[in-house]
């Protein structure tokens, strides 16, 4: 038997007929949490209903929405009555809601508040439990997705402000059912490295369900028990996650975390130059004030012609003037030595100097730094950077 080919329209129409004639789906009552709620200018309502395991799209037309006695919002738990049908043009099924009633606070928010109260009682949020962020940082660990915008933002800010800072990434899932355990495991791995001064845990922004991994008990325990100071940098401005409360420091974005941990070296140079100029002005002003005082005394005493007294005072002034000048020179010399020390450190941290001693940088063709043999074997074709130029290389298995 030869079966004829069906068009997309025919398939969608057939599925629509199956759903529309199902006795359960054509009239049902469903409970869930409102998410991604939007009220269009037309008056129609578009949103999703979700629970821990799944979600489904919903639409409530203006004629039915006009009978609502409350304004739905994200996180609200509601009971809807309606039918399941297929929107043929998009090939997607959704619930066409006729009535909707609130059913209290959503399960996610309720779980958040319950865990928050529990951890607060256990002392997880106490100021006495917070570890101090070091003033000098040489290596920072990062727990986030290896492909997300957060790690790129952190690397960009750190390289711009403090190029010698070492960044160690512990890749983790930051969304989904396995994300909480993945984040906790990555924190524990980095916490075992003595070379790391601080750990950033974060990701970009999202809805409450997108960020839910940072509200899980397993993540809170990992942060609280870590001996390394931890900064929570989940990309959201107004709401807080459990990780924010437990962490030693909370910042609004991953970029803000990188800025918090780094010194802007150009700003330091400008500040030193400004201090040197201020010191020179102050020394010159002190000298000028003493000269005015000497001149005033000389004019006052000249009328009585006490030459010996004037000479004595001039010698005193000359003595203090010389001390001020000498002191100013010593402070200027100290500033110059400090500037020289900064220059020496900047030169020492320049990774190009290592290349002149026979070392080389190994990158993939896409520019990614190769840190292990396995990575090199996987990459295949490599680019080696020496002090005097680059060459291409191929890894032989």
Coordinates of C-alpha atoms in Angstrom, one line a residue:
X1 CA 0.0 0.0 0.0
X2 CA 1.4 3.4 -1.0
X3 CA 0.9 6.1 1.5
X4 CA 0.6 9.6 0.1
X5 CA 2.7 12.4 1.6
X6 CA 1.0 14.8 3.9
X7 CA 1.5 18.6 4.0
X8 CA 2.5 20.4 7.1
X9 CA -1.0 22.0 7.2
X10 CA -2.6 18.6 7.0
X11 CA -0.5 17.2 9.9
X12 CA -1.3 20.2 12.1
X13 CA -5.0 20.0 11.3
X14 CA -5.0 16.3 12.0
X15 CA -3.4 16.8 15.4
X16 CA -5.8 19.7 16.1
X17 CA -8.7 17.4 15.4
X18 CA -7.4 14.7 17.7
X19 CA -6.9 17.1 20.6
X20 CA -10.2 19.0 20.0
X21 CA -12.2 15.8 20.1
X22 CA -10.5 14.4 23.2
X23 CA -13.0 14.4 26.1
X24 CA -10.3 15.3 28.7
X25 CA -8.5 18.0 26.7
X26 CA -11.6 19.9 25.5
X27 CA -12.6 20.8 29.0
X28 CA -10.1 20.6 31.8
X29 CA -9.0 22.3 35.0
X30 CA -5.2 22.8 35.5
X31 CA -3.1 24.2 38.4
X32 CA 0.3 25.8 38.0
X33 CA 2.6 28.7 38.5
X34 CA 2.3 31.8 36.2
X35 CA 5.5 32.6 34.3
X36 CA 6.4 35.0 31.5
X37 CA 3.1 36.9 31.9
X38 CA 2.3 39.5 29.3
X39 CA -0.8 41.6 28.7
X40 CA -0.9 42.8 25.1
X41 CA -2.3 46.1 23.9
X42 CA -5.2 44.1 22.4
X43 CA -6.2 43.0 25.9
X44 CA -5.3 39.4 25.4
X45 CA -3.2 37.6 28.1
X46 CA -0.3 35.4 27.2
X47 CA 1.6 33.4 29.8
X48 CA 2.9 29.9 30.8
X49 CA 1.8 27.6 33.5
X50 CA 4.6 25.5 35.0
X51 CA 5.4 23.2 37.8
X52 CA 8.7 21.6 38.8
X53 CA 8.8 19.2 35.8
X54 CA 7.2 21.0 32.8
X55 CA 5.4 24.1 31.4
X56 CA 2.7 24.8 28.9
X57 CA 1.8 27.9 27.0
X58 CA -1.6 29.6 27.7
X59 CA -3.7 32.4 26.1
X60 CA -6.7 34.2 27.6
X61 CA -8.6 36.3 25.2
X62 CA -9.8 39.8 26.1
X63 CA -13.5 38.8 26.5
X64 CA -12.6 36.2 29.1
X65 CA -9.8 38.4 30.7
X66 CA -12.4 41.2 31.3
X67 CA -14.1 39.0 34.0
X68 CA -10.9 38.7 36.1
X69 CA -11.1 40.3 39.5
X70 CA -7.2 40.3 40.0
X71 CA -4.1 41.0 38.0
X72 CA -2.1 37.8 37.3
X73 CA 1.7 38.1 37.8
X74 CA 4.8 35.9 37.6
X75 CA 5.1 33.5 40.5
X76 CA 1.4 33.5 41.3
X77 CA -0.2 30.0 41.7
X78 CA -3.5 29.8 39.8
X79 CA -6.2 27.4 38.8
X80 CA -7.3 27.7 35.2
X81 CA -10.3 26.2 33.3
X82 CA -10.3 25.9 29.6
X83 CA -9.4 23.6 26.7
X84 CA -6.3 22.4 24.9
X85 CA -6.1 23.2 21.2
X86 CA -3.5 23.6 18.5
X87 CA -2.5 26.9 16.9
X88 CA -2.1 25.5 13.4
X89 CA 0.1 28.3 11.9
X90 CA 2.8 27.7 14.6
X91 CA 2.2 24.0 15.1
X92 CA 2.0 24.3 18.8
X93 CA -0.5 23.3 21.4
X94 CA -1.6 25.5 24.2
X95 CA -4.4 26.1 26.7
X96 CA -7.2 28.5 25.8
X97 CA -8.1 29.7 29.3
X98 CA -11.7 30.7 30.0
X99 CA -11.5 31.3 33.8
X100 CA -8.6 31.8 36.2
X101 CA -8.5 32.0 40.0
X102 CA -5.5 32.6 42.3
X103 CA -4.4 29.6 44.4
X104 CA -1.9 31.4 46.6
X105 CA 1.9 31.9 46.4
X106 CA 3.7 29.8 43.8
X107 CA 5.5 26.7 45.0
X108 CA 8.9 28.0 44.0
X109 CA 8.6 31.2 46.0
X110 CA 7.2 29.3 49.0
X111 CA 10.1 26.9 48.8
X112 CA 12.5 29.9 48.6
X113 CA 11.0 31.5 51.8
X114 CA 11.0 28.2 53.7
X115 CA 14.7 27.5 52.9
X116 CA 15.6 31.1 53.7
X117 CA 14.1 30.9 57.1
X118 CA 15.8 27.6 57.8
X119 CA 19.2 28.8 56.9
X120 CA 18.8 32.1 58.7
X121 CA 18.0 30.1 61.9
X122 CA 21.1 28.0 61.4
X123 CA 23.3 31.1 61.1
X124 CA 24.2 30.8 57.4
X125 CA 23.5 34.6 56.9
X126 CA 25.3 35.8 60.1
X127 CA 27.8 38.6 59.6
X128 CA 30.2 36.7 61.9
X129 CA 30.3 33.9 59.4
X130 CA 31.4 36.1 56.5
X131 CA 35.0 35.7 55.4
X132 CA 36.9 38.8 54.4
X133 CA 37.8 39.4 50.8
X134 CA 41.6 39.7 50.5
X135 CA 43.0 43.0 49.5
X136 CA 45.7 41.5 47.3
X137 CA 44.5 38.8 44.9
X138 CA 46.7 36.8 42.5
X139 CA 44.3 34.0 41.5
X140 CA 40.5 33.9 41.3
X141 CA 38.3 30.8 40.8
X142 CA 35.1 31.1 38.7
X143 CA 32.1 28.8 38.9
X144 CA 29.9 29.4 35.9
X145 CA 29.0 28.0 32.5
X146 CA 32.1 27.8 30.2
X147 CA 30.0 29.0 27.2
X148 CA 27.9 31.8 28.9
X149 CA 28.4 35.5 28.8
X150 CA 29.5 35.6 32.5
X151 CA 32.9 34.0 32.0
X152 CA 33.6 36.2 29.0
X153 CA 32.7 39.4 30.9
X154 CA 34.9 38.4 33.9
X155 CA 37.9 37.6 31.7
X156 CA 37.5 40.8 29.7
X157 CA 37.3 43.1 32.8
X158 CA 40.2 41.3 34.6
X159 CA 42.5 41.4 31.5
X160 CA 41.8 45.1 31.0
X161 CA 42.3 46.1 34.7
X162 CA 44.9 43.6 35.9
X163 CA 46.4 41.5 33.1
X164 CA 48.6 39.4 35.5
X165 CA 45.6 38.1 37.5
X166 CA 45.2 34.3 37.1
X167 CA 41.7 33.0 36.3
X168 CA 40.8 29.4 37.0
X169 CA 37.4 28.2 35.7
X170 CA 35.5 25.3 37.2
X171 CA 32.8 24.7 34.6
X172 CA 29.3 24.1 35.9
X173 CA 25.7 23.9 34.8
X174 CA 23.9 27.0 35.9
X175 CA 20.4 26.1 34.8
X176 CA 18.3 22.9 35.0
X177 CA 17.6 20.0 37.4
X178 CA 21.3 19.0 37.7
X179 CA 22.6 22.6 38.0
X180 CA 22.6 22.8 41.8
X181 CA 24.8 19.7 42.3
X182 CA 27.1 20.9 39.5
X183 CA 27.6 24.3 41.1
X184 CA 28.2 22.8 44.5
X185 CA 30.8 20.3 43.1
X186 CA 32.6 23.1 41.3
X187 CA 32.8 25.2 44.4
X188 CA 34.2 22.2 46.4
X189 CA 36.9 21.6 43.7
X190 CA 38.1 25.2 43.7
X191 CA 38.0 25.4 47.5
X192 CA 40.6 22.6 47.6
X193 CA 43.2 24.7 45.7
X194 CA 45.4 26.6 48.1
X195 CA 46.5 29.0 45.3
X196 CA 43.0 30.5 44.8
X197 CA 42.4 33.7 46.9
X198 CA 38.6 34.1 46.1
X199 CA 35.9 32.3 44.2
X200 CA 33.2 34.0 42.0
X201 CA 29.9 32.0 41.7
X202 CA 27.5 33.4 39.2
X203 CA 25.8 33.6 35.8
X204 CA 23.8 36.1 33.7
X205 CA 20.3 37.2 34.6
X206 CA 17.0 35.3 34.0
X207 CA 13.7 34.4 35.5
X208 CA 13.2 32.9 38.9
X209 CA 13.1 29.4 37.5
X210 CA 16.3 30.1 35.4
X211 CA 18.1 31.1 38.6
X212 CA 16.6 28.4 40.8
X213 CA 19.9 26.4 41.1
X214 CA 21.3 29.3 43.2
X215 CA 18.4 28.8 45.6
X216 CA 19.1 25.1 46.4
X217 CA 20.3 23.9 49.8
X218 CA 23.2 22.0 48.3
X219 CA 24.7 25.2 46.8
X220 CA 24.1 27.1 50.1
X221 CA 25.9 24.3 52.0
X222 CA 28.9 24.4 49.6
X223 CA 29.2 28.2 50.0
X224 CA 28.8 28.2 53.8
X225 CA 31.4 25.4 54.3
X226 CA 34.0 26.7 51.9
X227 CA 37.2 28.0 53.5
X228 CA 37.8 30.3 50.5
X229 CA 35.9 33.6 50.4
X230 CA 33.1 33.5 47.9
X231 CA 31.4 36.3 45.9
X232 CA 27.9 35.7 44.6
X233 CA 27.5 37.4 41.1
X234 CA 24.2 36.2 39.8
X235 CA 23.1 38.8 37.1
X236 CA 20.0 40.3 38.7
X237 CA 19.7 43.7 40.2
X238 CA 16.6 43.6 42.4
X239 CA 15.9 40.1 43.6
X240 CA 18.1 38.0 45.8
X241 CA 19.0 34.3 45.7
X242 CA 19.8 32.1 48.6
X243 CA 23.4 32.1 47.4
X244 CA 23.5 35.9 47.7
X245 CA 22.6 35.7 51.4
X246 CA 25.1 33.0 52.2
X247 CA 28.0 34.3 50.2
X248 CA 30.7 36.5 51.8
X249 CA 29.9 39.3 49.3
X250 CA 27.1 39.9 46.9
X251 CA 27.5 41.9 43.7
X252 CA 24.8 42.4 41.0
X253 CA 26.7 41.1 37.9
X254 CA 29.8 39.0 37.0
X255 CA 31.4 42.1 35.6
X256 CA 30.9 43.9 38.9
X257 CA 32.6 41.0 40.7
X258 CA 35.7 41.3 38.4
X259 CA 35.9 45.0 39.0
X260 CA 35.6 44.5 42.8
X261 CA 38.6 42.1 42.8
X262 CA 41.0 44.1 40.5
X263 CA 43.0 47.3 40.7
X264 CA 42.9 49.6 37.7
X265 CA 46.6 49.9 37.1
X266 CA 46.3 53.0 34.9
X267 CA 44.3 54.6 37.7
X268 CA 47.0 53.8 40.2
X269 CA 49.6 55.5 37.9
X270 CA 47.4 58.6 37.6
X271 CA 46.9 58.7 41.3
X272 CA 50.6 58.5 42.1
X273 CA 51.3 61.3 39.6
X274 CA 48.5 63.4 41.2
X275 CA 50.0 62.8 44.7
X276 CA 53.4 63.9 43.5
X277 CA 52.0 67.1 42.1
X278 CA 50.1 67.8 45.3
X279 CA 53.2 67.2 47.4
X280 CA 55.2 69.6 45.3
X281 CA 52.6 72.3 45.6
X282 CA 52.4 71.9 49.3
X283 CA 56.2 72.2 49.7
X284 CA 56.3 75.3 47.6
X285 CA 53.4 76.8 49.5
X286 CA 55.1 76.1 52.9
X287 CA 58.3 77.8 51.6
X288 CA 56.4 80.8 50.3
X289 CA 54.6 81.2 53.6
X290 CA 57.8 81.2 55.5
X291 CA 59.4 83.7 53.2
X292 CA 56.4 86.0 53.7
X293 CA 56.8 85.6 57.4
X294 CA 60.5 86.5 57.2
X295 CA 59.8 89.5 55.1
X296 CA 57.2 90.7 57.6
X297 CA 59.5 90.3 60.5
X298 CA 62.2 92.1 58.7
X299 CA 60.0 95.0 57.9
X300 CA 58.8 95.3 61.5
X301 CA 62.2 95.1 63.0
X302 CA 63.8 97.4 60.4
X303 CA 62.3 100.4 62.1
X304 CA 64.3 99.6 65.2
X305 CA 67.3 98.5 63.3
X306 CA 67.9 95.3 65.3
X307 CA 70.3 93.8 62.7
X308 CA 71.5 91.0 64.9
X309 CA 68.0 89.8 65.6
X310 CA 67.1 90.0 61.9
X311 CA 70.2 88.0 61.0
X312 CA 69.4 85.4 63.6
X313 CA 65.8 85.0 62.4
X314 CA 67.1 84.7 58.8
X315 CA 69.4 81.9 59.8
X316 CA 66.5 80.1 61.6
X317 CA 64.3 80.5 58.5
X318 CA 67.1 79.3 56.2
X319 CA 67.5 76.3 58.5
X320 CA 63.8 75.4 58.4
X321 CA 63.7 76.2 54.7
X322 CA 66.5 73.8 54.0
X323 CA 64.8 71.1 56.1
X324 CA 61.6 71.6 54.2
X325 CA 63.3 71.4 50.9
X326 CA 65.3 68.3 52.0
X327 CA 62.2 66.7 53.3
X328 CA 60.3 67.4 50.1
X329 CA 63.2 65.9 48.1
X330 CA 63.1 62.8 50.3
X331 CA 59.4 62.3 49.8
X332 CA 59.7 62.9 46.1
X333 CA 62.5 60.3 46.0
X334 CA 60.3 57.9 47.9
X335 CA 57.5 58.5 45.3
X336 CA 60.0 57.9 42.5
X337 CA 61.2 54.6 44.1
X338 CA 57.5 53.5 44.5
X339 CA 56.9 54.3 40.8
X340 CA 60.1 52.4 39.9
X341 CA 58.9 49.4 41.9
X342 CA 55.5 49.5 40.1
X343 CA 57.3 49.6 36.8
X344 CA 59.5 46.6 37.8
X345 CA 56.5 44.6 38.9
X346 CA 54.6 45.4 35.7
X347 CA 57.6 44.3 33.6
X348 CA 58.0 41.1 35.7
X349 CA 54.4 40.2 35.2
X350 CA 54.6 40.7 31.4
X351 CA 54.0 37.2 30.0
X352 CA 56.1 38.1 27.0
X353 CA 59.3 37.9 29.1
X354 CA 58.7 34.2 29.6
X355 CA 58.8 33.7 25.9
X356 CA 62.3 35.2 25.7
X357 CA 63.5 32.5 28.0
X358 CA 62.5 29.8 25.6
X359 CA 58.9 29.3 26.6
X360 CA 56.0 29.3 24.2
X361 CA 52.2 29.9 24.3
X362 CA 50.1 27.1 22.8
X363 CA 46.8 28.0 21.3
X364 CA 44.1 26.3 19.2
X365 CA 43.4 27.7 15.8
X366 CA 40.5 29.6 17.3
X367 CA 42.8 31.3 19.8
X368 CA 41.9 29.3 22.9
X369 CA 44.8 28.7 25.3
X370 CA 45.8 25.0 25.5
X371 CA 46.4 24.0 29.2
X372 CA 46.8 20.2 28.9
X373 CA 48.0 17.3 26.7
X374 CA 44.4 16.1 26.4
X375 CA 43.3 19.5 25.2
X376 CA 46.2 19.6 22.7
X377 CA 45.3 16.2 21.3
X378 CA 41.6 17.2 20.9
X379 CA 42.5 20.4 19.2
X380 CA 44.8 18.8 16.6
X381 CA 46.1 21.8 14.8
X382 CA 47.9 24.3 17.1
X383 CA 49.5 27.7 16.9
X384 CA 52.8 28.2 19.0
X385 CA 53.7 31.8 19.9
X386 CA 57.4 32.4 20.5
X387 CA 59.1 35.7 21.4
X388 CA 59.9 36.4 17.8
X389 CA 56.7 35.2 16.1
X390 CA 54.2 32.4 15.7
X391 CA 54.3 29.0 14.0
X392 CA 51.7 26.4 13.2
X393 CA 51.9 22.8 14.5
X394 CA 50.0 19.6 14.2
X395 CA 49.6 17.1 17.0
X396 CA 50.6 13.5 16.1
X397 CA 48.5 11.0 18.1

